[in-house]
Amino acid sequence: MMKTTTAQNTPPTDWVISDKPVDYDAAVCFMEARVAAIDAGEAGELVWLLEHPPLYTAGTSAKPADLLAPERFPVYTSGRGGQYTYHGPGQRVVYVMLDLTRRGRDVRAFVSALENWVIETLRLFNIHGETRQSRVGVWVVRSERGLAREDKIAALGIRLRKWISLHGLSINVDPDLSHFDGIRPCGISGHGVTSLADLGHPVSMSALDRALMTSFEARFGPLRELQREDLAGLP
């Protein structure tokens, strides 16, 4: 488990939820400004939960051949690690702006901690998520016609600036899974994409958010819930 700070030596992490779809460029601008404020000591760490309108993003390792339907949705070049991914309604996007100088400058441990945060959250809904050494993200093993297959339920891609994280992860709650057909998600062939609803777990977004909060505090430390109007400049 990644070493985490405690309430005694680190202020609680701010936690805010946007209840309307957020433009991708506006979200990135806000993250960059917040990270700069964290670095300057003018703001604390932040976890931001939101949804985007349908779009594709290309990470720093994206290959053009993995964009199968470039005209289907807007495509954004992203500074996060990874390849192509999809964001859209019914998917919880979680942007994490955490200071790894405080939490241990270990990128692999941080990525593992984020993945395990998702796994621990899914466990609260009796879903068994797993990681794979060669594939970032969280996977669910399913049986189809007597054969085991692995479907991705959560994607992860981060960027670090002065050891402060931007971007984060996404969990498929009940998105239109056909929207993933326009890309080769994360450049991986031979595996599918799933969601909580697809697995037979009709979970509301608010229920997932509460579970994410519980699992975050157990792994990363205390939170301070904010309202959207409490954060100046939040799109």
Rosetta silent file (secondary structure, phi, psi, omega in degrees, C-alpha in Angstrom):
SEQUENCE: MMKTTTAQNTPPTDWVISDKPVDYDAAVCFMEARVAAIDAGEAGELVWLLEHPPLYTAGTSAKPADLLAPERFPVYTSGRGGQYTYHGPGQRVVYVMLDLTRRGRDVRAFVSALENWVIETLRLFNIHGETRQSRVGVWVVRSERGLAREDKIAALGIRLRKWISLHGLSINVDPDLSHFDGIRPCGISGHGVTSLADLGHPVSMSALDRALMTSFEARFGPLRELQREDLAGLP
SCORE:     score description
SCORE:     0.000 S_00000001
   1 L     0.000  139.027  178.703    0.000    0.000    0.000 S_00000001
   2 L   -63.987  135.331  176.240    1.208    3.464   -0.840 S_00000001
   3 L   -64.655  130.779 -178.609    2.401    5.383    2.195 S_00000001
   4 L  -122.085  157.671  177.387   -0.100    8.136    2.945 S_00000001
   5 L   -81.419  168.040 -178.490   -0.089   11.199    5.109 S_00000001
   6 L  -117.293  168.787 -178.668   -2.363   11.576    8.108 S_00000001
   7 L   -62.045  -23.429 -176.443   -4.761   14.211    9.314 S_00000001
   8 L   -73.504  -30.283 -176.493   -2.178   15.303   11.890 S_00000001
   9 L  -119.058    2.292  177.802    0.444   16.460    9.376 S_00000001
  10 L  -141.977  132.912  177.640   -1.562   17.182    6.224 S_00000001
  11 L   -61.382  155.932  176.785   -4.765   19.193    5.779 S_00000001
  12 L   -58.612  147.779  176.179   -7.778   17.270    4.472 S_00000001
  13 E   -77.365  132.397  176.873   -7.981   16.895    0.698 S_00000001
  14 E   -68.611  145.177 -176.688  -10.717   19.018   -0.900 S_00000001
  15 E  -136.053  120.926 -178.165  -13.492   17.004   -2.588 S_00000001
  16 E  -139.404  145.925 -179.108  -15.934   18.550   -5.049 S_00000001
  17 E  -121.945  128.999  172.975  -18.518   17.173   -7.481 S_00000001
  18 L   -93.486  129.846 -174.385  -19.737   18.898  -10.638 S_00000001
  19 L   -96.603    2.304  176.282  -23.352   18.020  -11.395 S_00000001
  20 L  -127.741  151.376  179.712  -23.346   19.113  -15.051 S_00000001
  21 L   -55.468  139.603 -175.897  -21.122   17.933  -17.948 S_00000001
  22 L  -112.176  131.878  176.120  -17.838   19.840  -18.062 S_00000001
  23 L   -59.642  139.026 -174.248  -16.029   20.918  -21.240 S_00000001
  24 H   -64.860  -47.684 -178.649  -12.714   19.081  -21.549 S_00000001
  25 H   -61.511  -38.823  179.139  -10.514   22.110  -22.285 S_00000001
  26 H   -65.010  -37.547  178.781  -12.098   24.030  -19.413 S_00000001
  27 H   -64.800  -43.372 -179.850  -11.417   21.103  -17.076 S_00000001
  28 H   -64.455  -42.255  178.506   -7.763   20.952  -18.093 S_00000001
  29 H   -60.146  -42.415  179.602   -7.348   24.705  -17.631 S_00000001
  30 H   -64.778  -44.150  179.388   -8.810   24.488  -14.146 S_00000001
  31 H   -59.215  -44.861 -178.389   -6.567   21.559  -13.214 S_00000001
  32 H   -62.461  -40.867  178.622   -3.467   23.354  -14.405 S_00000001
  33 H   -65.979  -39.720 -179.463   -4.379   26.462  -12.418 S_00000001
  34 H   -67.378  -41.650  178.715   -5.090   24.421   -9.302 S_00000001
  35 H   -62.326  -40.197  176.807   -1.813   22.524   -9.563 S_00000001
  36 H   -62.591  -38.617  178.957    0.052   25.816   -9.877 S_00000001
  37 H   -69.111  -37.259  176.383   -1.734   27.082   -6.760 S_00000001
  38 H   -62.646  -44.943 -179.485   -0.877   23.893   -4.867 S_00000001
  39 H   -62.248  -35.300 -179.483    2.771   24.283   -5.866 S_00000001
  40 L   -82.155   -2.496 -178.140    2.743   27.898   -4.705 S_00000001
  41 L    76.930   17.344 -177.063    1.223   26.942   -1.361 S_00000001
  42 L   -98.326   -7.653 -179.341   -1.947   28.889   -2.170 S_00000001
  43 L  -152.003  160.064  178.851   -4.342   25.904   -2.327 S_00000001
  44 L   -96.772  178.905  177.979   -4.648   22.388   -1.009 S_00000001
  45 L   -63.557  156.266 -174.928   -4.963   19.047   -2.732 S_00000001
  46 E  -145.315  138.072  166.648   -8.175   18.376   -4.622 S_00000001
  47 E  -115.001  125.639 -174.447  -10.234   15.468   -5.921 S_00000001
  48 E  -121.395  121.039 -179.744  -12.750   16.569   -8.557 S_00000001
  49 E  -106.344  133.681 -175.036  -15.572   14.294   -9.738 S_00000001
  50 E  -160.204  176.595  168.218  -17.396   15.083  -12.971 S_00000001
  51 L  -125.005  150.880  173.266  -18.761   13.882  -16.294 S_00000001
  52 L  -109.063  156.080  166.473  -17.748   15.032  -19.763 S_00000001
  53 L   -65.739  165.259 -176.819  -19.864   15.224  -22.916 S_00000001
  54 L   -58.297  127.800 -179.804  -18.940   12.437  -25.392 S_00000001
  55 E  -164.055  162.580  172.852  -15.322   12.831  -26.513 S_00000001
  56 E  -114.602  144.864  174.268  -12.067   10.998  -27.130 S_00000001
  57 E  -123.814  145.156  179.413   -8.721   11.972  -25.628 S_00000001
  58 E  -111.069  116.645  176.491   -5.272   11.043  -26.870 S_00000001
  59 L   -76.180 -178.271 -174.100   -2.593   10.473  -24.262 S_00000001
  60 L   -68.716  -16.367  179.278    1.115   10.961  -24.836 S_00000001
  61 L  -107.045   13.078 -175.772    1.503    7.401  -26.198 S_00000001
  62 L   -64.746  138.502  176.824   -1.534    7.467  -28.519 S_00000001
  63 L  -106.800  130.659 -178.047   -1.105    5.882  -31.959 S_00000001
  64 H   -51.941  -35.386 -177.832   -3.117    7.376  -34.866 S_00000001
  65 H   -65.634  -18.049 -178.977   -4.183    3.906  -36.007 S_00000001
  66 H   -85.316   -4.797  173.579   -6.046    3.402  -32.703 S_00000001
  67 E   -93.581   98.212 -170.215   -8.471    6.234  -33.521 S_00000001
  68 L   -84.838  -25.995 -178.524  -10.964    4.217  -35.553 S_00000001
  69 L  -137.362   75.399 -172.824  -13.712    6.838  -36.016 S_00000001
  70 L   -64.163  -18.872 -177.729  -12.118   10.302  -35.875 S_00000001
  71 L   -93.699   -4.166 -172.124  -15.303   12.095  -36.953 S_00000001
  72 L   -70.460  -49.765  179.412  -17.582   10.503  -34.359 S_00000001
  73 L  -136.213  162.031  174.507  -16.786   12.720  -31.371 S_00000001
  74 L   -57.498  144.385  179.761  -14.385   15.600  -30.677 S_00000001
  75 E  -117.412  127.695 -178.380  -10.810   14.419  -30.154 S_00000001
  76 E  -116.833  134.911  172.384   -8.568   16.189  -27.636 S_00000001
  77 E   -80.196  126.111 -175.212   -4.821   15.904  -27.281 S_00000001
  78 L  -116.072  147.309  177.701   -4.111   15.284  -23.610 S_00000001
  79 L   -84.333   -0.302 -179.848   -0.917   15.645  -21.621 S_00000001
  80 L   -73.366  163.597  173.284   -1.708   12.592  -19.509 S_00000001
  81 L   -73.487  163.420  177.738    0.067    9.290  -19.913 S_00000001
  82 L   102.821 -169.118 -174.320   -1.517    6.490  -21.897 S_00000001
  83 L  -116.303 -137.116 -178.976   -3.222    6.207  -25.256 S_00000001
  84 E   -82.101  143.006  172.049   -6.777    6.830  -26.498 S_00000001
  85 E  -144.264  165.666  179.604   -9.705    6.788  -24.130 S_00000001
  86 E  -113.875  142.413  169.949  -13.361    7.761  -24.190 S_00000001
  87 E  -129.093  145.359  178.586  -15.253   10.013  -21.790 S_00000001
  88 L  -177.286  178.773 -179.875  -18.980   10.624  -21.783 S_00000001
  89 L   -56.022  143.018 -178.695  -22.262   10.620  -19.865 S_00000001
  90 L    86.520    2.165  177.338  -22.669    7.717  -17.466 S_00000001
  91 E  -119.327  129.195  177.367  -18.956    7.589  -16.742 S_00000001
  92 E   -87.515  116.406  174.120  -17.510    9.015  -13.543 S_00000001
  93 E   -95.779  133.734 -178.535  -14.321   10.934  -14.247 S_00000001
  94 E  -125.708  109.875  177.905  -12.152   11.572  -11.199 S_00000001
  95 E   -96.004  126.923 -175.795   -9.385   14.147  -11.489 S_00000001
  96 E  -114.969  120.612  176.831   -6.826   13.943   -8.687 S_00000001
  97 E  -113.372   85.197 -174.550   -4.557   16.847   -7.842 S_00000001
  98 L  -117.372  145.609 -175.522   -2.376   15.327   -5.123 S_00000001
  99 E   -94.108  105.227 -178.080    1.069   16.367   -3.938 S_00000001
 100 H   -74.947  -13.979  173.186    3.446   13.423   -4.181 S_00000001
 101 H   -64.417  -35.828  177.713    6.150   15.357   -2.376 S_00000001
 102 H   -79.500  -27.763 -169.894    3.984   14.939    0.714 S_00000001
 103 H  -105.735    1.989 -179.117    2.897   11.413   -0.145 S_00000001
 104 L   104.487  119.363 -175.816    6.143    9.861   -1.328 S_00000001
 105 L   -81.239   69.228 -178.698    7.768   10.456   -4.712 S_00000001
 106 L  -132.219  100.904 -174.149    7.041    7.009   -6.092 S_00000001
 107 H   -64.511  -44.264 -179.627    5.098    7.100   -9.365 S_00000001
 108 H   -61.620  -41.682  178.740    4.534    3.352   -9.562 S_00000001
 109 H   -64.993  -35.682  179.874    3.253    3.251   -6.000 S_00000001
 110 H   -67.337  -46.444  177.841    0.938    6.171   -6.754 S_00000001
 111 H   -60.344  -44.053  178.199   -0.532    4.511   -9.844 S_00000001
 112 H   -61.450  -39.546  179.310   -0.971    1.294   -7.872 S_00000001
 113 H   -64.438  -40.337  177.561   -2.684    3.209   -5.071 S_00000001
 114 H   -64.396  -44.595  178.416   -5.145    4.762   -7.539 S_00000001
 115 H   -60.870  -43.489 -179.071   -5.916    1.370   -9.070 S_00000001
 116 H   -70.590  -28.533  171.933   -6.442   -0.165   -5.648 S_00000001
 117 H   -59.480  -44.599  177.920   -8.677    2.741   -4.661 S_00000001
 118 H   -64.225  -45.763 -178.656  -10.932    1.747   -7.578 S_00000001
 119 H   -59.584  -43.368  179.870  -10.744   -1.951   -6.674 S_00000001
 120 H   -66.782  -33.085  176.721  -11.697   -1.237   -3.068 S_00000001
 121 H   -68.489  -46.230  179.538  -14.603    0.919   -4.256 S_00000001
 122 H   -61.766  -33.987 -179.315  -15.900   -1.775   -6.623 S_00000001
 123 H   -60.770  -29.831  178.273  -15.672   -4.322   -3.821 S_00000001
 124 L   -66.075  -16.990  176.267  -18.340   -2.341   -1.944 S_00000001
 125 L  -109.086   18.518  179.092  -20.699   -3.317   -4.789 S_00000001
 126 L    60.876   34.720  174.154  -19.558   -6.960   -4.802 S_00000001
 127 L  -111.150  129.230 -178.217  -17.563   -6.488   -8.000 S_00000001
 128 L   -95.819  104.356  176.643  -14.125   -8.070   -8.117 S_00000001
 129 L   -95.178  150.594 -179.100  -11.705   -5.803   -9.965 S_00000001
 130 E  -137.148  158.554  172.648   -8.165   -6.811  -10.845 S_00000001
 131 E  -109.569  162.085  176.705   -5.007   -5.250  -12.233 S_00000001
 132 E  -130.271  137.490 -175.058   -2.630   -6.614  -14.840 S_00000001
 133 L   -60.304  -33.973 -175.700    1.103   -5.970  -14.893 S_00000001
 134 L   -94.932   -1.232 -176.189    1.113   -5.242  -18.626 S_00000001
 135 E  -138.512  119.290  177.950   -2.120   -3.198  -18.706 S_00000001
 136 E   -72.970  146.883  178.185   -2.910   -0.087  -16.673 S_00000001
 137 E   117.158 -172.017 -179.400   -6.429    0.178  -15.303 S_00000001
 138 E  -121.655  135.252 -171.413   -8.896   -2.107  -13.566 S_00000001
 139 E  -123.421  152.241  176.673  -10.274   -5.263  -15.183 S_00000001
 140 E  -122.607  128.635  177.512  -13.150   -7.648  -14.536 S_00000001
 141 E   -87.038  127.862 -178.199  -12.944  -11.321  -15.474 S_00000001
 142 E  -127.481  161.733  177.231  -16.173  -12.592  -17.043 S_00000001
 143 E  -111.217  127.786  178.111  -17.406  -15.854  -18.494 S_00000001
 144 E  -133.212  116.106 -178.287  -18.856  -15.915  -22.005 S_00000001
 145 L    54.970   40.153  177.178  -19.950  -19.203  -23.553 S_00000001
 146 L    79.831    1.211 -179.735  -17.843  -21.027  -21.029 S_00000001
 147 E  -113.828  140.573  178.929  -14.711  -19.019  -21.809 S_00000001
 148 E   -80.397  139.248  174.594  -13.102  -16.427  -19.539 S_00000001
 149 E  -138.944  159.511 -179.276  -12.585  -12.930  -20.871 S_00000001
 150 E  -117.181  125.383  178.339  -11.339   -9.708  -19.346 S_00000001
 151 E  -116.863  144.738 -179.154  -13.184   -6.426  -19.746 S_00000001
 152 E   -87.798  129.690  178.660  -11.970   -3.018  -18.638 S_00000001
 153 E  -110.478  -19.372 -179.615  -14.168   -1.173  -16.170 S_00000001
 154 E  -145.280  134.459  177.855  -11.836    1.683  -15.182 S_00000001
 155 E  -107.862  157.060 -177.794   -9.112    3.564  -17.049 S_00000001
 156 E  -143.511  134.838  175.338   -6.237    5.516  -15.555 S_00000001
 157 E  -158.790  124.300 -177.260   -3.887    8.161  -16.897 S_00000001
 158 E  -126.194  166.823  171.930   -1.974   10.793  -14.954 S_00000001
 159 E  -137.396  145.951  177.459    0.537   13.536  -15.479 S_00000001
 160 E  -115.256  135.879  173.625    2.906   14.987  -12.909 S_00000001
 161 E  -130.558  114.016 -175.836    3.980   18.608  -12.696 S_00000001
 162 L    53.044   40.110  177.878    6.496   19.380   -9.956 S_00000001
 163 L    66.766   20.918  172.488    5.380   16.110   -8.331 S_00000001
 164 E  -113.205  133.613 -173.590    1.739   17.201   -8.278 S_00000001
 165 E   -84.861  147.348  169.168   -0.701   15.025  -10.211 S_00000001
 166 E  -125.922  167.775 -177.775   -3.159   16.063  -12.906 S_00000001
 167 E    62.787 -150.415 -176.376   -5.829   14.003  -14.682 S_00000001
 168 E   161.494 -112.238 -171.911   -6.681   10.733  -12.963 S_00000001
 169 E  -148.279  166.752  175.986   -9.143    7.948  -13.675 S_00000001
 170 E  -140.188  141.463 -179.999  -12.564    7.088  -15.042 S_00000001
 171 E  -122.481  128.999 -179.370  -15.060    4.425  -13.969 S_00000001
 172 E   -81.430  110.203  178.424  -17.797    3.165  -16.265 S_00000001
 173 L   -90.389  -64.117  176.170  -21.083    3.375  -14.371 S_00000001
 174 L  -153.557   55.157  177.548  -23.644    3.220  -17.187 S_00000001
 175 L   -79.402  169.486  170.978  -22.198    4.831  -20.329 S_00000001
 176 L   -76.148  103.435 -174.286  -23.155    3.898  -23.887 S_00000001
 177 H   -66.230  -19.590  177.247  -20.522    1.198  -24.385 S_00000001
 178 H   -66.774  -19.301  179.044  -20.873    1.426  -28.170 S_00000001
 179 H   -66.918  -21.910  177.028  -19.125    4.815  -27.937 S_00000001
 180 H   -73.317  -12.427 -176.824  -15.891    2.953  -27.201 S_00000001
 181 H   -67.471  -17.459 -177.876  -16.072    1.423  -30.701 S_00000001
 182 H   -79.766   -5.102  178.700  -14.555    4.559  -32.205 S_00000001
 183 E  -137.186  167.115  165.854  -11.174    3.870  -30.609 S_00000001
 184 L   -99.306   95.957 -169.942   -8.967    1.006  -29.610 S_00000001
 185 H   -55.049  124.122  178.559   -9.131    1.793  -25.877 S_00000001
 186 H    57.649   19.792  177.414   -5.654    2.230  -24.436 S_00000001
 187 H    71.420   17.315 -173.809   -4.277    0.590  -27.593 S_00000001
 188 L  -106.206  127.719  175.678   -5.365   -2.847  -26.383 S_00000001
 189 L  -106.008  158.933  175.300   -6.954   -5.436  -28.662 S_00000001
 190 L    85.838    3.746  178.104   -8.632   -8.680  -27.680 S_00000001
 191 L  -134.511  154.248 -178.730  -10.394   -7.309  -24.612 S_00000001
 192 E  -102.868 -173.229  177.649  -13.714   -5.580  -24.104 S_00000001
 193 E  -124.219  140.837  179.711  -15.111   -2.728  -22.066 S_00000001
 194 L  -135.079  179.774  179.917  -17.744   -3.092  -19.359 S_00000001
 195 L  -147.782  169.477  176.515  -19.594   -1.023  -16.763 S_00000001
 196 L   -59.632  -42.973  179.744  -21.324   -1.511  -13.440 S_00000001
 197 L   -65.389  -41.356  179.328  -24.682   -1.595  -15.238 S_00000001
 198 L   -61.736  -30.165  178.973  -23.394   -4.046  -17.847 S_00000001
 199 L   -84.743    2.573  179.230  -22.305   -6.338  -15.006 S_00000001
 200 L    88.598   21.719  179.528  -25.809   -6.259  -13.530 S_00000001
 201 L  -121.015   88.366 -179.224  -25.142   -3.627  -10.866 S_00000001
 202 L   -74.904   82.238 -175.889  -27.431   -0.616  -11.493 S_00000001
 203 L   -96.964  134.770  175.986  -25.529    1.801   -9.260 S_00000001
 204 L   -75.124  158.060  178.784  -26.366    5.501   -9.181 S_00000001
 205 H   -62.761  -38.300 -179.273  -23.608    8.038   -9.680 S_00000001
 206 H   -67.312  -35.001  177.595  -24.176    9.410   -6.187 S_00000001
 207 H   -66.820  -40.591  176.433  -23.851    5.927   -4.682 S_00000001
 208 H   -62.933  -42.058 -179.421  -20.553    5.436   -6.500 S_00000001
 209 H   -60.098  -41.756  179.089  -19.365    8.827   -5.282 S_00000001
 210 H   -64.652  -39.544  178.833  -20.076    7.902   -1.674 S_00000001
 211 H   -67.193  -40.247  177.068  -18.200    4.633   -2.091 S_00000001
 212 H   -60.737  -40.123 -179.858  -15.258    6.440   -3.692 S_00000001
 213 H   -64.278  -45.424  179.575  -15.161    8.828   -0.742 S_00000001
 214 H   -59.953  -46.046 -177.962  -15.158    6.018    1.793 S_00000001
 215 H   -70.166  -34.823  178.388  -12.357    4.169   -0.001 S_00000001
 216 H   -62.921  -47.684 -176.534  -10.324    7.334   -0.551 S_00000001
 217 H   -63.677  -34.804  179.095  -10.296    8.257    3.122 S_00000001
 218 H   -68.345  -30.259 -175.066   -9.230    4.747    4.096 S_00000001
 219 H  -100.593  -40.719 -171.532   -6.290    4.830    1.683 S_00000001
 220 H  -109.476  -18.153 -179.788   -5.244    8.461    1.261 S_00000001
 221 L   119.598  179.904 -171.524   -6.533   10.301    4.310 S_00000001
 222 L   -67.533  156.776 -179.663   -9.349   12.665    5.327 S_00000001
 223 E  -121.055  158.393  172.332  -11.460   14.742    2.968 S_00000001
 224 E  -126.039  111.861 -178.737  -13.209   18.089    3.112 S_00000001
 225 E   -72.782  131.638  176.712  -16.406   18.232    1.064 S_00000001
 226 L  -120.721  156.631  171.067  -16.901   21.448   -0.869 S_00000001
 227 L   -92.862  157.256 -177.134  -19.751   22.797   -2.935 S_00000001
 228 H   -53.550  -40.352 -177.470  -19.158   23.876   -6.508 S_00000001
 229 H   -70.644  -10.969  178.677  -19.548   27.540   -5.558 S_00000001
 230 H   -76.889  -16.363 -177.382  -16.784   27.187   -2.969 S_00000001
 231 L  -110.632  108.836  178.928  -14.129   26.865   -5.697 S_00000001
 232 L   -64.083  134.049  176.575  -13.483   29.995   -7.707 S_00000001
 233 L    85.754   -1.936  178.702  -13.008   29.291  -11.389 S_00000001
 234 L   -68.162  123.830 -176.180  -14.471   25.777  -11.320 S_00000001
 235 L   -73.371    0.000    0.000  -16.109   25.301  -14.736 S_00000001
